[in-house]
Amino acid sequence: MYRSEEIDFSKGLIPAIIQDYQTSEILMLAYMNKESYEKTVETGKTWFWSRSRQKYWNKGETSGHFQYVKSIDLDCDGDTLLIKVDQVGPACHTGSRSCFFNKLL
């Protein structure tokens, strides 16, 4: 795991791509700040910063569809995370397994 000092949180929020650790399916994209990253590492479950609600949220807290962290990778620029998880139930708030189900091309 990366220490939060190694990650570029200079702009506040960084994207976190959430991927199924077994199938490699991309499940969702959310945003983290230093505190939500540290909560994720500490608890082993994903925590994000909600830009619309302006508060922390633990994925699955209300739905029971938790994401158990298996690994975290940092991109070459140090400003995007790839978090591989064991997803319980659907990842998307619509009830879909993945948030990426709208084909454009």
Coordinates of C-alpha atoms in Angstrom, one line a residue:
M1 CA 0.0 0.0 0.0
Y2 CA 1.1 3.5 -0.7
R3 CA 1.5 5.9 2.2
S4 CA -0.6 9.0 1.7
E5 CA 2.5 11.1 1.4
E6 CA 3.4 9.4 -1.8
I7 CA 0.1 10.3 -3.5
D8 CA -0.4 13.8 -5.0
F9 CA -3.4 15.2 -3.1
S10 CA -2.2 18.7 -3.9
K11 CA -5.5 19.5 -5.7
G12 CA -7.6 18.0 -3.0
L13 CA -9.4 15.2 -4.8
I14 CA -8.0 12.5 -7.0
P15 CA -9.9 9.9 -9.1
A16 CA -10.2 6.4 -7.8
I17 CA -11.1 3.7 -10.4
I18 CA -12.7 0.8 -8.8
Q19 CA -12.2 -2.6 -10.5
D20 CA -13.3 -6.1 -9.7
Y21 CA -10.2 -8.0 -8.6
Q22 CA -11.2 -11.3 -10.1
T23 CA -12.8 -10.3 -13.5
S24 CA -11.0 -6.9 -14.0
E25 CA -14.4 -5.4 -14.8
I26 CA -14.4 -1.6 -14.1
L27 CA -17.1 -1.0 -11.6
M28 CA -17.1 2.7 -10.9
L29 CA -15.2 5.9 -10.6
A30 CA -15.2 8.0 -7.4
Y31 CA -13.0 10.6 -5.8
M32 CA -10.8 10.4 -2.7
N33 CA -8.9 12.9 -0.6
K34 CA -6.1 12.1 1.8
E35 CA -8.5 11.3 4.6
S36 CA -10.8 9.0 2.6
Y37 CA -7.7 7.2 1.3
E38 CA -6.4 6.7 4.8
K39 CA -9.9 5.5 6.0
T40 CA -9.8 3.0 3.1
V41 CA -6.4 1.6 4.1
E42 CA -7.3 1.5 7.8
T43 CA -10.7 -0.3 7.3
G44 CA -10.1 -2.4 4.2
K45 CA -13.3 -1.0 2.7
T46 CA -13.6 1.9 0.2
W47 CA -14.3 5.4 1.5
F48 CA -14.8 8.3 -0.8
W49 CA -15.5 12.1 -0.8
S50 CA -18.9 13.0 -2.1
R51 CA -18.6 16.1 -4.2
S52 CA -22.4 16.6 -4.3
R53 CA -23.1 16.0 -0.6
Q54 CA -19.7 17.4 0.6
K55 CA -19.1 14.5 3.0
Y56 CA -17.4 11.2 3.3
W57 CA -19.2 8.0 2.3
N58 CA -18.4 4.4 2.8
K59 CA -19.5 2.4 -0.2
G60 CA -22.1 -0.1 1.0
E61 CA -22.9 1.7 4.2
T62 CA -26.6 2.0 3.4
S63 CA -27.0 -0.7 0.7
G64 CA -24.8 -3.4 2.2
H65 CA -23.0 -3.5 -1.1
F66 CA -19.5 -3.1 0.4
Q67 CA -16.2 -3.1 -1.5
Y68 CA -13.5 -5.0 0.2
V69 CA -10.1 -3.8 -0.9
K70 CA -7.7 -6.3 -2.3
S71 CA -5.0 -4.0 -3.7
I72 CA -4.4 -0.3 -4.5
D73 CA -2.2 0.8 -7.4
L74 CA -1.0 4.3 -8.1
D75 CA -0.6 5.7 -11.6
C76 CA 2.7 7.0 -13.0
D77 CA 1.9 10.6 -12.1
G78 CA 0.9 9.8 -8.6
D79 CA -2.6 11.4 -9.0
T80 CA -5.0 8.5 -9.8
L81 CA -5.7 5.3 -7.9
L82 CA -6.8 1.9 -9.2
I83 CA -8.5 0.0 -6.4
K84 CA -9.2 -3.7 -6.9
V85 CA -12.0 -4.9 -4.8
D86 CA -14.2 -7.8 -3.9
Q87 CA -17.6 -6.3 -4.7
V88 CA -20.6 -7.4 -2.7
G89 CA -23.7 -6.9 -4.8
P90 CA -24.0 -4.2 -7.4
A91 CA -21.6 -1.3 -7.5
C92 CA -23.9 1.2 -9.2
H93 CA -26.7 3.0 -7.4
T94 CA -29.0 2.0 -10.3
G95 CA -28.7 -1.7 -9.2
S96 CA -26.3 -2.5 -12.1
R97 CA -23.1 -4.5 -11.4
S98 CA -21.1 -1.7 -13.0
C99 CA -21.7 2.0 -13.5
F100 CA -20.4 1.6 -17.0
F101 CA -23.3 0.0 -18.9
N102 CA -24.2 2.8 -21.4
K103 CA -22.5 1.9 -24.7
L104 CA -21.6 5.0 -26.8
L105 CA -19.5 3.4 -29.5

